[in-house]
Tab-separated table of C-alpha atoms and ligand atoms in Angstrom:
chain	number	residue	atom	x	y	z
J	1	MET	CA	-19.024	-142.681	-91.776
J	2	THR	CA	-18.859	-145.658	-89.423
J	3	LEU	CA	-18.399	-144.705	-85.784
J	4	SER	CA	-16.517	-147.226	-83.656
J	5	ARG	CA	-15.767	-144.813	-80.827
J	6	VAL	CA	-16.833	-141.261	-80.069
J	7	CYS	CA	-14.960	-138.900	-77.770
J	8	VAL	CA	-17.138	-136.787	-75.472
J	9	PHE	CA	-15.941	-133.564	-73.844
J	10	CYS	CA	-18.027	-132.374	-70.890
J	11	GLY	CA	-17.981	-130.702	-67.500
J	12	SER	CA	-16.153	-132.110	-64.512
J	13	SER	CA	-18.998	-130.375	-62.655
J	14	VAL	CA	-22.669	-131.273	-62.980
J	15	GLY	CA	-23.929	-127.779	-63.795
J	16	ALA	CA	-26.796	-125.870	-62.252
J	17	ARG	CA	-29.715	-127.555	-64.036
J	18	ALA	CA	-30.921	-131.135	-63.957
J	19	ASP	CA	-31.104	-131.193	-67.784
J	20	TYR	CA	-27.324	-131.341	-68.044
J	21	LEU	CA	-27.072	-134.571	-66.082
J	22	GLU	CA	-30.067	-136.063	-67.865
J	23	VAL	CA	-28.632	-135.407	-71.305
J	24	ALA	CA	-25.161	-136.659	-70.290
J	25	ARG	CA	-26.745	-139.921	-69.092
J	26	ALA	CA	-28.906	-140.169	-72.207
J	27	LEU	CA	-25.847	-139.750	-74.428
J	28	GLY	CA	-24.013	-142.513	-72.540
J	29	ALA	CA	-26.981	-144.846	-73.003
J	30	GLU	CA	-27.390	-143.895	-76.672
J	31	LEU	CA	-23.734	-144.695	-77.389
J	32	ALA	CA	-24.119	-148.098	-75.747
J	33	ALA	CA	-27.379	-148.795	-77.612
J	34	ARG	CA	-25.647	-148.135	-80.938
J	35	GLY	CA	-22.589	-150.214	-80.047
J	36	ILE	CA	-20.345	-147.138	-80.183
J	37	GLY	CA	-17.533	-146.985	-77.611
J	38	LEU	CA	-17.116	-143.905	-75.409
J	39	VAL	CA	-13.770	-142.151	-75.056
J	40	TYR	CA	-13.684	-139.441	-72.385
J	41	GLY	CA	-11.480	-137.774	-69.801
J	42	GLY	CA	-11.609	-140.658	-67.297
J	43	ALA	CA	-12.957	-138.794	-64.272
J	44	ARG	CA	-15.713	-139.962	-61.946
J	45	VAL	CA	-16.898	-136.432	-61.157
J	46	GLY	CA	-19.493	-134.186	-62.783
J	47	LEU	CA	-21.131	-134.840	-66.140
J	48	MET	CA	-18.070	-136.924	-67.008
J	49	GLY	CA	-18.806	-139.531	-64.341
J	50	ALA	CA	-22.551	-139.577	-65.089
J	51	LEU	CA	-21.902	-140.086	-68.808
J	52	ALA	CA	-19.453	-142.952	-68.210
J	53	ASP	CA	-21.671	-144.658	-65.605
J	54	ALA	CA	-24.716	-144.498	-67.903
J	55	CYS	CA	-22.754	-145.915	-70.824
J	56	ARG	CA	-21.348	-148.768	-68.716
J	57	ALA	CA	-24.731	-149.507	-67.121
J	58	ALA	CA	-26.190	-149.931	-70.622
J	59	GLY	CA	-23.396	-152.357	-71.564
J	60	GLY	CA	-21.208	-149.911	-73.502
J	61	GLU	CA	-17.417	-149.835	-73.882
J	62	VAL	CA	-15.812	-146.932	-71.993
J	63	VAL	CA	-12.211	-145.799	-72.362
J	64	GLY	CA	-11.036	-143.131	-69.913
J	65	VAL	CA	-7.890	-141.086	-70.575
J	66	ILE	CA	-6.585	-139.135	-67.603
J	67	PRO	CA	-3.326	-137.418	-66.630
J	68	GLY	CA	-1.503	-138.951	-63.652
J	69	ALA	CA	-1.849	-135.706	-61.705
J	70	LEU	CA	-5.653	-135.970	-61.822
J	71	VAL	CA	-5.568	-139.642	-60.782
J	72	GLU	CA	-3.599	-138.526	-57.769
J	73	ALA	CA	-6.149	-135.801	-57.065
J	74	GLU	CA	-8.578	-138.738	-56.718
J	75	VAL	CA	-10.963	-137.877	-59.512
J	76	ALA	CA	-10.149	-140.925	-61.680
J	77	HIS	CA	-13.062	-143.291	-62.311
J	78	THR	CA	-11.864	-146.511	-60.669
J	79	GLY	CA	-14.674	-148.644	-62.110
J	80	LEU	CA	-13.594	-148.480	-65.765
J	81	ASP	CA	-12.267	-151.550	-67.587
J	82	ASP	CA	-9.947	-149.369	-69.638
J	83	LEU	CA	-8.333	-146.346	-67.927
J	84	ARG	CA	-5.289	-144.949	-69.720
J	85	VAL	CA	-3.039	-142.817	-67.509
J	86	VAL	CA	-0.991	-140.277	-69.466
J	87	GLY	CA	1.671	-137.740	-68.572
J	88	SER	CA	-0.083	-134.448	-69.302
J	89	MET	CA	-3.264	-132.703	-70.449
J	90	HIS	CA	-1.678	-132.424	-73.916
J	91	GLU	CA	-1.100	-136.171	-74.121
J	92	ARG	CA	-4.663	-136.749	-72.951
J	93	LYS	CA	-6.139	-134.696	-75.793
J	94	ALA	CA	-3.886	-136.350	-78.352
J	95	LEU	CA	-4.780	-139.882	-77.203
J	96	MET	CA	-8.518	-139.165	-76.906
J	97	SER	CA	-8.450	-137.806	-80.430
J	98	GLU	CA	-6.488	-140.774	-81.778
J	99	LEU	CA	-8.893	-143.288	-80.207
J	100	ALA	CA	-12.101	-141.707	-81.542
J	101	ASP	CA	-13.793	-141.281	-84.926
J	102	GLY	CA	-15.565	-138.062	-83.925
J	103	PHE	CA	-16.316	-135.704	-81.046
J	104	VAL	CA	-19.335	-134.485	-79.098
J	105	ALA	CA	-19.179	-131.583	-76.648
J	106	LEU	CA	-21.702	-131.356	-73.829
J	107	PRO	CA	-21.886	-128.300	-71.562
J	108	GLY	CA	-18.794	-127.652	-69.467
J	109	GLY	CA	-16.221	-125.050	-68.481
J	110	PHE	CA	-12.731	-124.126	-69.663
J	111	GLY	CA	-11.585	-127.761	-69.947
J	112	THR	CA	-14.475	-128.654	-72.227
J	113	LEU	CA	-14.061	-125.512	-74.337
J	114	ASP	CA	-10.321	-126.105	-74.630
J	115	GLU	CA	-10.865	-129.673	-75.852
J	116	LEU	CA	-13.622	-128.616	-78.253
J	117	CYS	CA	-11.590	-125.788	-79.776
J	118	GLU	CA	-8.522	-127.988	-80.145
J	119	ALA	CA	-10.554	-130.665	-81.958
J	120	LEU	CA	-11.968	-127.972	-84.288
J	121	THR	CA	-8.566	-126.360	-84.841
J	122	TRP	CA	-7.074	-129.709	-85.823
J	123	SER	CA	-9.986	-130.232	-88.238
J	124	GLN	CA	-9.453	-126.822	-89.748
J	125	LEU	CA	-5.779	-127.581	-90.310
J	126	GLY	CA	-6.464	-131.073	-91.665
J	127	LEU	CA	-4.547	-132.719	-88.805
J	128	HIS	CA	-7.103	-135.419	-87.982
J	129	VAL	CA	-6.250	-138.428	-90.108
J	130	PRO	CA	-8.817	-139.405	-91.225
J	131	PRO	CA	-10.936	-136.234	-90.837
J	132	LYS	CA	-13.232	-136.346	-87.767
J	133	PRO	CA	-16.556	-134.563	-87.197
J	134	CYS	CA	-17.400	-132.477	-84.160
J	135	ALA	CA	-20.884	-131.806	-82.724
J	136	LEU	CA	-22.064	-129.431	-80.013
J	137	LEU	CA	-24.917	-130.926	-78.010
J	138	ASP	CA	-26.732	-127.756	-77.104
J	139	VAL	CA	-28.635	-128.492	-73.898
J	140	GLY	CA	-31.167	-125.749	-73.163
J	141	GLY	CA	-29.379	-123.165	-75.296
J	142	PHE	CA	-26.132	-123.446	-73.291
J	143	PHE	CA	-23.961	-123.165	-76.411
J	144	ARG	CA	-25.948	-120.367	-78.106
J	145	PRO	CA	-23.490	-117.578	-77.105
J	146	LEU	CA	-20.552	-119.675	-78.342
J	147	VAL	CA	-22.267	-120.388	-81.663
J	148	GLU	CA	-22.960	-116.650	-81.996
J	149	LEU	CA	-19.285	-115.970	-81.365
J	150	PHE	CA	-18.303	-118.479	-84.070
J	151	ASP	CA	-20.750	-116.706	-86.436
J	152	ALA	CA	-19.208	-113.352	-85.537
J	153	ALA	CA	-15.699	-114.743	-86.174
J	154	ALA	CA	-16.851	-115.821	-89.653
J	155	GLU	CA	-18.617	-112.508	-90.362
J	156	GLU	CA	-15.587	-110.539	-89.184
J	157	GLY	CA	-13.190	-112.419	-91.424
J	158	PHE	CA	-11.447	-114.630	-88.850
J	159	LEU	CA	-13.021	-117.919	-89.829
J	160	ARG	CA	-13.787	-119.306	-93.273
J	161	PRO	CA	-17.481	-120.203	-93.782
J	162	GLU	CA	-16.484	-123.790	-94.557
J	163	HIS	CA	-14.584	-123.933	-91.253
J	164	ARG	CA	-17.512	-122.385	-89.351
J	165	GLY	CA	-19.476	-125.265	-90.886
J	166	LEU	CA	-17.252	-127.763	-89.051
J	167	VAL	CA	-19.335	-127.092	-85.916
J	168	LEU	CA	-22.414	-129.336	-86.060
J	169	VAL	CA	-25.036	-128.002	-83.650
J	170	VAL	CA	-27.602	-130.528	-82.400
J	171	ASP	CA	-30.005	-130.736	-79.485
J	172	THR	CA	-30.393	-134.441	-78.727
J	173	PRO	CA	-27.965	-137.323	-78.120
J	174	ALA	CA	-29.436	-139.270	-81.050
J	175	GLY	CA	-29.141	-136.140	-83.218
J	176	ALA	CA	-25.477	-135.801	-82.247
J	177	LEU	CA	-24.599	-139.358	-83.264
J	178	ASP	CA	-26.679	-139.122	-86.458
J	179	ALA	CA	-24.904	-135.866	-87.389
J	180	LEU	CA	-21.456	-137.408	-86.839
J	181	ALA	CA	-22.363	-140.481	-88.893
J	182	ALA	CA	-23.773	-138.387	-91.777
J	183	TRP	CA	-20.844	-135.945	-91.936
J	184	THR	CA	-18.657	-135.582	-94.986
J	185	PRO	CA	-15.465	-133.542	-94.618
J	186	PRO	CA	-15.230	-130.273	-96.566
J	187	PRO	CA	-12.545	-130.126	-99.269
J	188	PRO	CA	-9.164	-129.063	-97.866
J	189	THR	CA	-8.611	-125.313	-97.962
J	190	ARG	CA	-6.041	-122.976	-96.494
J	191	LYS	CA	-6.805	-121.833	-92.980
J	192	TRP	CA	-6.405	-118.088	-93.080
J	193	VAL	CA	-8.767	-115.501	-94.520
J	194	ASP	CA	-7.500	-112.571	-96.627
J	195	GLY	CA	-8.219	-109.087	-95.287
J	196	PRO	CA	-9.618	-106.074	-97.219
J	197	GLY	CA	-6.158	-104.728	-98.119
L	201	AMP	P1	-14.335	-128.516	-67.334
L	201	AMP	O1	-15.270	-128.344	-68.503
L	201	AMP	O2	-13.481	-127.293	-67.105
L	201	AMP	O3	-15.010	-129.022	-66.103
L	201	AMP	O4	-13.279	-129.620	-67.775
L	201	AMP	C1	-13.722	-130.905	-68.098
L	201	AMP	C2	-13.131	-131.350	-69.389
L	201	AMP	O5	-11.743	-131.046	-69.428
L	201	AMP	C3	-13.242	-132.854	-69.522
L	201	AMP	O6	-13.689	-133.221	-70.838
L	201	AMP	C4	-11.846	-133.364	-69.170
L	201	AMP	O7	-11.302	-134.184	-70.216
L	201	AMP	C5	-10.990	-132.133	-68.938
L	201	AMP	N1	-10.707	-131.794	-67.519
L	201	AMP	C6	-10.293	-130.590	-67.125
L	201	AMP	N2	-10.144	-130.527	-65.771
L	201	AMP	C7	-10.494	-131.723	-65.271
L	201	AMP	C8	-10.569	-132.275	-63.932
L	201	AMP	N3	-10.233	-131.591	-62.839
L	201	AMP	N4	-10.974	-133.532	-63.799
L	201	AMP	C9	-11.270	-134.232	-64.882
L	201	AMP	N5	-11.214	-133.761	-66.157
L	201	AMP	C10	-10.845	-132.530	-66.370
């Protein structure tokens, strides 16, 4: 698929290891190098700010989407050409999703996991029109426990194997963008899994 813009979910903190910042910056530069616009949560803090700054410094297009309450808390990135201020966290996720052709999650906390799981849930239900791929950029094994949990959910009958397959796990920025571009959506299927009885 052709990627015009990719939405990146990532920490509003920088994390405890230098690798996180390095990979966030490398992803920003890789997006710019490929002429793919970045859509993200519009903050200047943490991995979010580093990602956006690296993308802009390399000549990339950056669209930030941030709720008014976070602008007022002074975390908005004031150097962006395109900062969309929305009314709520829900509106932010909806607009980020609408603006992008696919998603990449970098390490982060609850906010990142919430955004990632919502993007996957919408995929599972066929709500992204057109369908949109989702990659986990696994820096230093950060996402391994989450991937194991997704595997357990599939093994325990809570997740269809084809829906478990919606999570593309990669370990480099170039690998993430290649995986999104190469993705083909699975055929539509119902969401729930039948139990033993
Ligand atoms: P977290 O991973 O908990 O640091 O949350 C960061 C992710 O959730 C980003 O992708 C943002 O879109 C969103 N988010 C949640 N809280 C904030 C915040 N205080 N400032 C900026 N973005 C946030």
